[in-house]
PDB file of C-alpha atoms and ligand atoms in Angstrom:
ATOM      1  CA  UNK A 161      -2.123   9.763 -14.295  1.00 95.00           C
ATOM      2  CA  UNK A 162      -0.239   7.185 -12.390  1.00 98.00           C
ATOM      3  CA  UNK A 163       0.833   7.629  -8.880  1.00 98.00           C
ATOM      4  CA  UNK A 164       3.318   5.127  -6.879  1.00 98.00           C
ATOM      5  CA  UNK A 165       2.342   5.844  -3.258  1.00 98.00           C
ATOM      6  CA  UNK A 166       5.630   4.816  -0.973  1.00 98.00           C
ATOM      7  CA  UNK A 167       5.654   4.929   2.790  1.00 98.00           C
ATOM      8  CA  UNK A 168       6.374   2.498   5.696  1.00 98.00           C
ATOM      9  CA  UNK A 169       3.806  -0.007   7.338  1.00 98.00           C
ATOM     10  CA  UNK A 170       0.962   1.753   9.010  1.00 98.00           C
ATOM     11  CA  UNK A 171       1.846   5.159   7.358  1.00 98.00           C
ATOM     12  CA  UNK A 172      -1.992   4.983   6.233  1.00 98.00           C
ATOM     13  CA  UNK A 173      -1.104   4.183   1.970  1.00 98.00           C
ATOM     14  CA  UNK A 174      -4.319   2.425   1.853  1.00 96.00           C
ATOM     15  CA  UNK A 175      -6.670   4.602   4.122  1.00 96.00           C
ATOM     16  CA  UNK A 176      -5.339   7.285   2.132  1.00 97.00           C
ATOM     17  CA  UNK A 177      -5.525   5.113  -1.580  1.00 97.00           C
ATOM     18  CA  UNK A 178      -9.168   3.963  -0.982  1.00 95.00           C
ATOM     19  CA  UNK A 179     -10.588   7.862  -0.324  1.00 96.00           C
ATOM     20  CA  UNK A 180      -8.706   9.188  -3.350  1.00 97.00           C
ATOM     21  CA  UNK A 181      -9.129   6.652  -6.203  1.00 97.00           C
ATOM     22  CA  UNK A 182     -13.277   6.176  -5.108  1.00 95.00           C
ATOM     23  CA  UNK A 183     -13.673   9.667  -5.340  1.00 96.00           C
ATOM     24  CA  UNK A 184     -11.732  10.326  -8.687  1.00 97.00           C
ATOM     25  CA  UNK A 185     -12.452   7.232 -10.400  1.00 96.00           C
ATOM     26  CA  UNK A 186      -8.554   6.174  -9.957  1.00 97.00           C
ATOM     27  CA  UNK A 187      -7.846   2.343  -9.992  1.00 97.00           C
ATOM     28  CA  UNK A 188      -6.296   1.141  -6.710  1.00 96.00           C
ATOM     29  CA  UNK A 189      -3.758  -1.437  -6.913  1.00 97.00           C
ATOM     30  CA  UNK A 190      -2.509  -2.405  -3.730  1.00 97.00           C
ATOM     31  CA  UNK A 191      -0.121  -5.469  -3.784  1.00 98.00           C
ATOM     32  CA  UNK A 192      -0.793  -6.384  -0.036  1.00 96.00           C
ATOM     33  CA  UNK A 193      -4.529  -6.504  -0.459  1.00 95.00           C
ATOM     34  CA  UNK A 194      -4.007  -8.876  -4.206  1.00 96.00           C
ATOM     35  CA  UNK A 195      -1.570 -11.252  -1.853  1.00 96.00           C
ATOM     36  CA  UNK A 196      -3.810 -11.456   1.129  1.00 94.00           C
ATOM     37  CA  UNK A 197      -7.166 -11.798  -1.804  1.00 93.00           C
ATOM     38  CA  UNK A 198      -4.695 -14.559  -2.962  1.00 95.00           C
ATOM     39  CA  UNK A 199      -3.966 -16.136   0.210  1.00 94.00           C
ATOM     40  CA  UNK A 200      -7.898 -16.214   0.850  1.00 92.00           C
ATOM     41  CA  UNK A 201      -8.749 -18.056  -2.408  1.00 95.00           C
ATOM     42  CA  UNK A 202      -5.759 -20.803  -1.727  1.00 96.00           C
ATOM     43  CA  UNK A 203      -4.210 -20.182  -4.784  1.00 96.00           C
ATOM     44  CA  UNK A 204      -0.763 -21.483  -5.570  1.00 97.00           C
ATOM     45  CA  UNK A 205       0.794 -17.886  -5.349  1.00 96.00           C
ATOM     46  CA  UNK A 206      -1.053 -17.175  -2.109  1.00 97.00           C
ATOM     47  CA  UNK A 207       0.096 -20.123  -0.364  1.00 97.00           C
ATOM     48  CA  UNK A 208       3.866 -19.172  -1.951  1.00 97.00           C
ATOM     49  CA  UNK A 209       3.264 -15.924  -0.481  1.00 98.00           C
ATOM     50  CA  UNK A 210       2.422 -16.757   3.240  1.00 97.00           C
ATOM     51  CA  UNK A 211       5.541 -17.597   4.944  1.00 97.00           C
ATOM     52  CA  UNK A 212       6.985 -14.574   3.793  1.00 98.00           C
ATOM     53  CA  UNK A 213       4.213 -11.953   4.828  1.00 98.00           C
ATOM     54  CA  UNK A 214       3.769 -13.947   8.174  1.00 96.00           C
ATOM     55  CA  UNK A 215       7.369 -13.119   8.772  1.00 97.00           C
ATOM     56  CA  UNK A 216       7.318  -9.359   7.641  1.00 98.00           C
ATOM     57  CA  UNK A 217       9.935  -9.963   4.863  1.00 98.00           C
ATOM     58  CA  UNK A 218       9.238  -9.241   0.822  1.00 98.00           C
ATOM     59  CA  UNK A 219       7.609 -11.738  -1.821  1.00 98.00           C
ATOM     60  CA  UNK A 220      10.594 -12.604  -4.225  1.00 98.00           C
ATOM     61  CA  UNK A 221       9.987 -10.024  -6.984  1.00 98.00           C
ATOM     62  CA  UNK A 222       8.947 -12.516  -9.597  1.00 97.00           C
ATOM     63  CA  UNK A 223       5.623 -13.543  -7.546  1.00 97.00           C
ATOM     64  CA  UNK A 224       4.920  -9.967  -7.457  1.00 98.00           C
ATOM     65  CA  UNK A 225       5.405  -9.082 -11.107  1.00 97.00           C
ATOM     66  CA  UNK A 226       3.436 -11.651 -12.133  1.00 95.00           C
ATOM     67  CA  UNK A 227       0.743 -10.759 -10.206  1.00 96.00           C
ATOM     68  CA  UNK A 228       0.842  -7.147 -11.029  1.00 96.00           C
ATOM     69  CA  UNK A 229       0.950  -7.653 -14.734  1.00 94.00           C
ATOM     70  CA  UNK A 230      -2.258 -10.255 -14.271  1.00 94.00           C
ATOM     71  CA  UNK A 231      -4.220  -7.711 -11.974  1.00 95.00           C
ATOM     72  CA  UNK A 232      -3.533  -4.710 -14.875  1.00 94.00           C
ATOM     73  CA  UNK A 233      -5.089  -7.014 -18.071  1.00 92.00           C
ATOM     74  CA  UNK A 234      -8.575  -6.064 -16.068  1.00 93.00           C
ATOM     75  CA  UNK A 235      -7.768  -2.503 -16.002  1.00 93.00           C
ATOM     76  CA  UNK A 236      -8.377  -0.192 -18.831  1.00 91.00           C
ATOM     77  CA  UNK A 237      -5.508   1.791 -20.386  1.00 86.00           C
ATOM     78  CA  UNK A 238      -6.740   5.130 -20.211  1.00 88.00           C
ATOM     79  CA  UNK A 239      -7.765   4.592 -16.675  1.00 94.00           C
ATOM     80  CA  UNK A 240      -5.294   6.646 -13.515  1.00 96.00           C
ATOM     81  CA  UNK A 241      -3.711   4.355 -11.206  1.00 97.00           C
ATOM     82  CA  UNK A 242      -2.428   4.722  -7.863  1.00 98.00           C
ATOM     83  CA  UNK A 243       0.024   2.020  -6.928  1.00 98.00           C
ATOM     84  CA  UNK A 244       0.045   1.231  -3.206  1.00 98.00           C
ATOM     85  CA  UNK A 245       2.842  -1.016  -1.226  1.00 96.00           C
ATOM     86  CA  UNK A 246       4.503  -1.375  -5.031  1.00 98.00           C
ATOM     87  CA  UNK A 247       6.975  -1.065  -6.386  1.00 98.00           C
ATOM     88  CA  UNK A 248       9.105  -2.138  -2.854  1.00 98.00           C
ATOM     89  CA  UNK A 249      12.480  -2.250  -4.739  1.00 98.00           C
ATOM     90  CA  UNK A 250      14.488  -1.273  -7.906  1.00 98.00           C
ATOM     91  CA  UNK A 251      13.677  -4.071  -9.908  1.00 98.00           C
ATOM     92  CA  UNK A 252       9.953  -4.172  -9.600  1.00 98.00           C
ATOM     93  CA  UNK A 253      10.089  -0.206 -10.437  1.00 98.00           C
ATOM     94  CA  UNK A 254      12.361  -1.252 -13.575  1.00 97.00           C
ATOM     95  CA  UNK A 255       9.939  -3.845 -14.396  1.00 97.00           C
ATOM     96  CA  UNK A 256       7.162  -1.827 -13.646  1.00 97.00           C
ATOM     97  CA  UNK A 257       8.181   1.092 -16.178  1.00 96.00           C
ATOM     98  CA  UNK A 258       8.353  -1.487 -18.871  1.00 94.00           C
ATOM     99  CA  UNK A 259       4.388  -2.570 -18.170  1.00 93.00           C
ATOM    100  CA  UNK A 260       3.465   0.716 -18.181  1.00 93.00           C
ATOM    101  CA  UNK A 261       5.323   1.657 -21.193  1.00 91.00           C
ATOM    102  CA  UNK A 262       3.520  -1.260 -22.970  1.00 86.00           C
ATOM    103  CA  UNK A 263       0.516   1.053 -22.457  1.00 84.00           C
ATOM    104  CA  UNK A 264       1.542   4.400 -23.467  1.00 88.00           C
ATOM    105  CA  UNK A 265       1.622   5.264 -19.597  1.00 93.00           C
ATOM    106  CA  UNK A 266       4.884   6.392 -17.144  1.00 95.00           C
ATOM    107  CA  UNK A 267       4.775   7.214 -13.529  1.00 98.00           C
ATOM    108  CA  UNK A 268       4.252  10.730 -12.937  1.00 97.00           C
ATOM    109  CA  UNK A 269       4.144  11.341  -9.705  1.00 98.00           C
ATOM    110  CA  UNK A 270       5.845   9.239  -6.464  1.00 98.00           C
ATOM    111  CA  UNK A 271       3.964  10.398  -3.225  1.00 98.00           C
ATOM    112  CA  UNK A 272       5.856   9.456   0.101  1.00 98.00           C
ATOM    113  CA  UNK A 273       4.121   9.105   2.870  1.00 98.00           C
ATOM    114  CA  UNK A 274       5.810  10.230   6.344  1.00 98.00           C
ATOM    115  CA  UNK A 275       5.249   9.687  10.100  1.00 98.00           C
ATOM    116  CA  UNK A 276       7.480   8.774  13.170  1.00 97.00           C
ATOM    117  CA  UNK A 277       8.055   5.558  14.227  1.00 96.00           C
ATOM    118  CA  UNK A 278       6.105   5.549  17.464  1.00 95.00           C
ATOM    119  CA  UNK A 279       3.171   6.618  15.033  1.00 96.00           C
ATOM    120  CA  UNK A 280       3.399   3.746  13.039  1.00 97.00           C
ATOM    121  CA  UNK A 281       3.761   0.941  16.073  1.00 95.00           C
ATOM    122  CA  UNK A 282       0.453   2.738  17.219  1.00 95.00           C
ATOM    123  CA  UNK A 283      -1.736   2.605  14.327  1.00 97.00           C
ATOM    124  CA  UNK A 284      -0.837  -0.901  13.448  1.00 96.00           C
ATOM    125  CA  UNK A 285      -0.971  -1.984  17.274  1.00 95.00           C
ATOM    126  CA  UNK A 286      -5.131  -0.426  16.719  1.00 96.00           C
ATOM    127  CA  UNK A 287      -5.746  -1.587  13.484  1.00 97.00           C
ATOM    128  CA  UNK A 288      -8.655  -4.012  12.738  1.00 96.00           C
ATOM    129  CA  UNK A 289      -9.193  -5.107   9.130  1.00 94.00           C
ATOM    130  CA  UNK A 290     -12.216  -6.836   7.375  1.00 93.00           C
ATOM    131  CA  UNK A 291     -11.011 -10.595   5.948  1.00 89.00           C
ATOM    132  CA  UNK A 292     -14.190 -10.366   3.952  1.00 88.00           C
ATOM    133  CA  UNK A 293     -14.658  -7.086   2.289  1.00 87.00           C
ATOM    134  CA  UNK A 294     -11.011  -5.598   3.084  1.00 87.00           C
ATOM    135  CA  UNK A 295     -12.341  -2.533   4.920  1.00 91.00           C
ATOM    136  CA  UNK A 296      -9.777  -1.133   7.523  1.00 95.00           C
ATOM    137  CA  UNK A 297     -10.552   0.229  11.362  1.00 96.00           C
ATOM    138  CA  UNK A 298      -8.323   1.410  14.112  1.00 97.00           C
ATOM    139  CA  UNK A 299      -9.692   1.208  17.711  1.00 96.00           C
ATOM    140  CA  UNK A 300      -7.753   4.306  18.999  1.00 93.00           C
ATOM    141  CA  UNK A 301      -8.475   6.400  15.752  1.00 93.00           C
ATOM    142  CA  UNK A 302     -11.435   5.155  13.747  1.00 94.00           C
ATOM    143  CA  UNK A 303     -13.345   2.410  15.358  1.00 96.00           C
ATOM    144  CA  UNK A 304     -16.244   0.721  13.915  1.00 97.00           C
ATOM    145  CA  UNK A 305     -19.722   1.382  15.276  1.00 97.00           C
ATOM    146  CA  UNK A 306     -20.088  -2.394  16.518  1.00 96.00           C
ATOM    147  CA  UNK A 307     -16.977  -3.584  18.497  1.00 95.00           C
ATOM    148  CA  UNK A 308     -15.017  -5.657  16.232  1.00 97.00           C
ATOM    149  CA  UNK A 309     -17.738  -6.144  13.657  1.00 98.00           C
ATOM    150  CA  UNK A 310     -17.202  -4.365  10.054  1.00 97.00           C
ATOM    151  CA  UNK A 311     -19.338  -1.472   9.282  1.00 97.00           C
ATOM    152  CA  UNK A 312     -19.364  -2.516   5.581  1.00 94.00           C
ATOM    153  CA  UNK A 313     -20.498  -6.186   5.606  1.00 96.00           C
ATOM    154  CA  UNK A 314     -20.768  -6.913   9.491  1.00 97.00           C
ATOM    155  CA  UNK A 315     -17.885  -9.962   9.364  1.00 96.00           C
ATOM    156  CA  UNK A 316     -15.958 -10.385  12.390  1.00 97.00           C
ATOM    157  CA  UNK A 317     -12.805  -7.660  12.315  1.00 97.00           C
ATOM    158  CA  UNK A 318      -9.307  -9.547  12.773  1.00 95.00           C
ATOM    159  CA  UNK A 319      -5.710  -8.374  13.747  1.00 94.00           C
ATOM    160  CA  UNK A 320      -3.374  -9.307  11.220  1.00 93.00           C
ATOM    161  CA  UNK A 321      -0.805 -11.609  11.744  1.00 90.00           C
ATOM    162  CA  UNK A 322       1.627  -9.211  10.325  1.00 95.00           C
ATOM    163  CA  UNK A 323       0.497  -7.155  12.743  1.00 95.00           C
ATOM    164  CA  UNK A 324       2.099  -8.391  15.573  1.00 93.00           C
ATOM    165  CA  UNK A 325       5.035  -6.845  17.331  1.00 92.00           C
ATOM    166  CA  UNK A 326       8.330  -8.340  16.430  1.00 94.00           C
ATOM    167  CA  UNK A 327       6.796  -8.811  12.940  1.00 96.00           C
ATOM    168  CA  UNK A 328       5.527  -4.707  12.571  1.00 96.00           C
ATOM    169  CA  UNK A 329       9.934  -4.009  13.788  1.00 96.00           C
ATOM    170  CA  UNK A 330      10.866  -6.279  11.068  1.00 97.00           C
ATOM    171  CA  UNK A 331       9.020  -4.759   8.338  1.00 98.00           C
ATOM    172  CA  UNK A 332      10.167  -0.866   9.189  1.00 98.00           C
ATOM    173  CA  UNK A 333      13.441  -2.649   8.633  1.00 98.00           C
ATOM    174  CA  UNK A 334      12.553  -4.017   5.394  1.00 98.00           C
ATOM    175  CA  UNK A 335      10.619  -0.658   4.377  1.00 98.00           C
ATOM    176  CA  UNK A 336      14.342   1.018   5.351  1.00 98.00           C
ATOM    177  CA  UNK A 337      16.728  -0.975   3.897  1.00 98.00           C
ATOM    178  CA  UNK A 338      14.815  -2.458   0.841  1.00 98.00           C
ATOM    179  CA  UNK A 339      11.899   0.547  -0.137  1.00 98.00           C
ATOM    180  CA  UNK A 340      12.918   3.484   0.832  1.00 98.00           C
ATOM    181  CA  UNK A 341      16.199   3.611  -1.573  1.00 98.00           C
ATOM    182  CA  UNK A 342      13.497   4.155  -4.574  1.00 98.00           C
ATOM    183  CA  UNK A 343      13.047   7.939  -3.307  1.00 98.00           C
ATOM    184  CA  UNK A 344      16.221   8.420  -4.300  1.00 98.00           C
ATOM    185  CA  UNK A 345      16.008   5.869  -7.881  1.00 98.00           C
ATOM    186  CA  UNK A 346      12.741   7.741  -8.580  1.00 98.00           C
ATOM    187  CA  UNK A 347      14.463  11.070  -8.059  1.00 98.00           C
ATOM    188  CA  UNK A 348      16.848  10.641 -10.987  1.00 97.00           C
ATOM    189  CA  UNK A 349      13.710   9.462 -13.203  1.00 97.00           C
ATOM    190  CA  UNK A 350      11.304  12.124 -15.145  1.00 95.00           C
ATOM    191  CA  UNK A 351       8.369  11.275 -12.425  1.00 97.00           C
ATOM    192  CA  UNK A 352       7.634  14.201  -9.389  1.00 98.00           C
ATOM    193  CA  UNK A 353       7.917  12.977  -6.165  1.00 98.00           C
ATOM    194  CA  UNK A 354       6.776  15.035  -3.159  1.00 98.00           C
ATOM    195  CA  UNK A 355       7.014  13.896   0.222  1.00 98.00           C
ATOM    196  CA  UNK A 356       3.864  14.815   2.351  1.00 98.00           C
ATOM    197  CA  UNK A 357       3.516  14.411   6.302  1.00 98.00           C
ATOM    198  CA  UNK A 358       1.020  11.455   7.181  1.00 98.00           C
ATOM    199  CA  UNK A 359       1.088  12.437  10.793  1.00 98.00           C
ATOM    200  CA  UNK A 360      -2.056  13.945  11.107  1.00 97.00           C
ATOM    201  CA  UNK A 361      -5.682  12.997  10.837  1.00 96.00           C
ATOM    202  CA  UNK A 362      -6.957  11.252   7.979  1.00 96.00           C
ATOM    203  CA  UNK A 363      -8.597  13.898   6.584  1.00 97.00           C
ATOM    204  CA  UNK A 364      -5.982  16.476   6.468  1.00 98.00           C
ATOM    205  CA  UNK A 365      -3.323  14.030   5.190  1.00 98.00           C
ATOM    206  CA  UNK A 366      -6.433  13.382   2.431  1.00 98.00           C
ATOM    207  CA  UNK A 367      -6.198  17.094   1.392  1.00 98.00           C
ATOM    208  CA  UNK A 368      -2.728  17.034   1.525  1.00 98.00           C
ATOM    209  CA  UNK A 369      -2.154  13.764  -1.168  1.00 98.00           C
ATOM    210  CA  UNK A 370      -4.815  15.384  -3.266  1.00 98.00           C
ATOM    211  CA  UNK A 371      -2.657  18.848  -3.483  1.00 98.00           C
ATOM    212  CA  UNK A 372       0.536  16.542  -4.047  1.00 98.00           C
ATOM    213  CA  UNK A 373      -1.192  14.972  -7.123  1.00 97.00           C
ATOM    214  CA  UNK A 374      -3.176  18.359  -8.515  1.00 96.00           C
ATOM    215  CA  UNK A 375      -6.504  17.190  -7.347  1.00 94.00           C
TER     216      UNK A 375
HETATM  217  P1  AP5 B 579       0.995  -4.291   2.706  1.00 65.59           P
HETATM  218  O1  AP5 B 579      -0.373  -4.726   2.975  1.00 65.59           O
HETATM  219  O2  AP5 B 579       1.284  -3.439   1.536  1.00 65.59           O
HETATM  220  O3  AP5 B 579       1.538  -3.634   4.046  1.00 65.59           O
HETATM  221  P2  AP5 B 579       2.367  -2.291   4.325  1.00 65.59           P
HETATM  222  O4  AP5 B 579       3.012  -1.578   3.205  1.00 65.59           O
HETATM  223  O5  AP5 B 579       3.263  -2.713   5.412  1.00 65.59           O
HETATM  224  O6  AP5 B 579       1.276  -1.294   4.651  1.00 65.59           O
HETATM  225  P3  AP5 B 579       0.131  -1.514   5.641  1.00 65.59           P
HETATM  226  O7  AP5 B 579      -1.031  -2.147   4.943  1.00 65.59           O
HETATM  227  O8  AP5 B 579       0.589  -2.168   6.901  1.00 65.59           O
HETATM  228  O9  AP5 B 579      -0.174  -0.003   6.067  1.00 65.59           O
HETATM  229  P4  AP5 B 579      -0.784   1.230   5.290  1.00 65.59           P
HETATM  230  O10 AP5 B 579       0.296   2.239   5.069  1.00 65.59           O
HETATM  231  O11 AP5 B 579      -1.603   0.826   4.118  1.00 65.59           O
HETATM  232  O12 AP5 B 579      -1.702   1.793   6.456  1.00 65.59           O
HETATM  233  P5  AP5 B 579      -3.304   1.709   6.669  1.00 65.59           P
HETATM  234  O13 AP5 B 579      -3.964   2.664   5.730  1.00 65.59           O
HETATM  235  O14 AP5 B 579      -3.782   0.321   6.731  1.00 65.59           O
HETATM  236  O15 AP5 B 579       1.973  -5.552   2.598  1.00 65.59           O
HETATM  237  C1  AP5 B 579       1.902  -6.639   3.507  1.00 65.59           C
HETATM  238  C2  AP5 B 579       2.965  -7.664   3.138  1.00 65.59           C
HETATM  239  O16 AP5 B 579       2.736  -8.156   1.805  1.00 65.59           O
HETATM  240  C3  AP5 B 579       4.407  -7.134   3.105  1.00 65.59           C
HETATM  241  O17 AP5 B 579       5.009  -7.165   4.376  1.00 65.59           O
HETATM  242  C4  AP5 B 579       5.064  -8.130   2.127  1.00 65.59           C
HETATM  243  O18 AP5 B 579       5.304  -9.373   2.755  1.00 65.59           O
HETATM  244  C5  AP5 B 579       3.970  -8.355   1.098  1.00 65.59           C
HETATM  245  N1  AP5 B 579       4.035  -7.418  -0.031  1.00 65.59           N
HETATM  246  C6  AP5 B 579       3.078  -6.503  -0.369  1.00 65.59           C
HETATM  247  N2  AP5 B 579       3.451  -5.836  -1.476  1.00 65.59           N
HETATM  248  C7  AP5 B 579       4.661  -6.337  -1.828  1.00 65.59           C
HETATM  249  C8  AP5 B 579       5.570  -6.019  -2.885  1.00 65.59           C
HETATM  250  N3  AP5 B 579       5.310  -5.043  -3.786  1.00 65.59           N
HETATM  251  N4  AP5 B 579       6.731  -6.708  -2.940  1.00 65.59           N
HETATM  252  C9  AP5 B 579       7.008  -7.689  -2.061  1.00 65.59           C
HETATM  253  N5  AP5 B 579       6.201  -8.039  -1.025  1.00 65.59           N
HETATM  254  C10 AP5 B 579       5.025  -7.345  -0.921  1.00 65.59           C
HETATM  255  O19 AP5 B 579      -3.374   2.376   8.136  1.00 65.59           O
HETATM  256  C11 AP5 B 579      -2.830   1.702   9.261  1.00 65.59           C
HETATM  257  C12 AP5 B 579      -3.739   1.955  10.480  1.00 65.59           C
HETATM  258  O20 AP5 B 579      -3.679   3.349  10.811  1.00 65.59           O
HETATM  259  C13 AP5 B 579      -5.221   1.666  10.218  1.00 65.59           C
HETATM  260  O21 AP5 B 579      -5.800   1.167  11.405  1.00 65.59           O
HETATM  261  C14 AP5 B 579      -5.838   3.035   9.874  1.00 65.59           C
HETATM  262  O22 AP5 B 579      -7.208   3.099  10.237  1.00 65.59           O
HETATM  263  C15 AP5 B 579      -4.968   3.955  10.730  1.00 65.59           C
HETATM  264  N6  AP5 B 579      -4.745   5.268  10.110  1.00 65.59           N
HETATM  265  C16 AP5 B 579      -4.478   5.535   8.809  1.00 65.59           C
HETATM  266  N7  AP5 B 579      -4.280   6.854   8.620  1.00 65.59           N
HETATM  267  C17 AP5 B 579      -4.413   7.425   9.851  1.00 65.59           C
HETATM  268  C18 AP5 B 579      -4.311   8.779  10.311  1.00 65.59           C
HETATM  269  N8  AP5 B 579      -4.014   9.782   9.479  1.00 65.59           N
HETATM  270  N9  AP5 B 579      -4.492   8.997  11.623  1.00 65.59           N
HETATM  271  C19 AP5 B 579      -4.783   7.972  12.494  1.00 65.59           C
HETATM  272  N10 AP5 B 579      -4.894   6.683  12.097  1.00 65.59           N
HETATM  273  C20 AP5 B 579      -4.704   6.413  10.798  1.00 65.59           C
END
């Protein structure tokens, strides 16, 4: 099975992408978390990537595919996948069906993740992420146990620069004007998609992507 999960910033893809693939055995590709692993290491892609993500706009398409094709030689081919924060336009999902044709695989299902705006702006305003392990908190919803500490590995919990304000407006703008037209491209392909409401708590929204993909 592969799944693309779409939804704005802060919608909760990769709250929601972590619970499902550990407890099905999925593989979780998330392109933010492979740019900001990238950014980490100083690689040359990571430092190509930062002056984008610090200004809420999208890596040209070509950084992405390339890492996207190197992250899925580690992956086996029988394995389910659920994409998260990719593909974020037409020509990464064109490119994308070609890589997964290459493995006897297709998208089959597109889950889009929905919330108001004022939902969003909150969750990202709270959210605290792990640099080290990647682990994600929110101090209004899910805080850790030791004020900005990780739970996982006990490094120090940062805001993300893309976090900030002006830079969260920017990317709903992007998500609008640049991501959210492949509801509609994936509509007219053979893949399901089904819109579920992200507004609630994290476990009902969890019960509510597993029904969307038959788990
Ligand atoms: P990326 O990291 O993908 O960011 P995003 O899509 O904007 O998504 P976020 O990570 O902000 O939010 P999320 O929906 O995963 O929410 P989360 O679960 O963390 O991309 C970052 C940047 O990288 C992009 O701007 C772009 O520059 C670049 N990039 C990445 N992929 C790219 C691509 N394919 N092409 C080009 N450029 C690309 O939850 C948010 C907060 O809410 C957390 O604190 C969480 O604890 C909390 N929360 C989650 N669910 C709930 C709930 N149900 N109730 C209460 N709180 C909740």
């Amino acid at each position: 099975m592969v799944v693309i999960l779409l939804g704005p910033p802060g919608v909760g893809k990769g709250t929601q992408a972590v619970r499902l693939a550990d407890s099905v055995g999925w593989e979780h590709v998330s392109t933010g978390d492979l740019l900001r692993a990238a950014r980490r290491d100083g690689t040359e892609l990571g430092q190509k990537a930062q002056g984008y993500m610090d200004a809420g706009e999208l890596v040209p398409d070509a950084l992405i595919l390339d890492l996207v094709r190197d992250h899925l030689k580690g992956v086996a081919p029988e394995a389910g996948i659920i994409f998260d924060g990719f593909p974020r336009t037409t020509a990464q999902a064109e490119k994308l069906d070609g890589v997964l044709q290459g493995t006897r695989r297709r998208v089959d299902r597109v889950v889009v993740f929905e919330a108001s705006d004022d939902e969003l702006v909150k969750r990202l305003a709270g959210r605290r992420s792990c640099p080290q392990c990647g682990a994600v908190f929110n101090v209004h919803f899910t805080p850790p146990e030791n004020e900005g500490k990780c739970d996982r590995c006990g490094a120090a919990l940062v805001h993300r620069d893309d976090d900030q304000p002006d830079t969260v407006l920017r990317r709903l703008v992007v998500y609008r004007e640049q991501t959210a037209p492949l509801i509609e491209w994936y509509g007219h392909s053979d893949a399901k998609v089904v819109p579920v409401s992200a507004e609630a708590g994290v476990d009902e929204v969890q019960r509510s992507f597993r029904k969307a993909v038959g788990r």
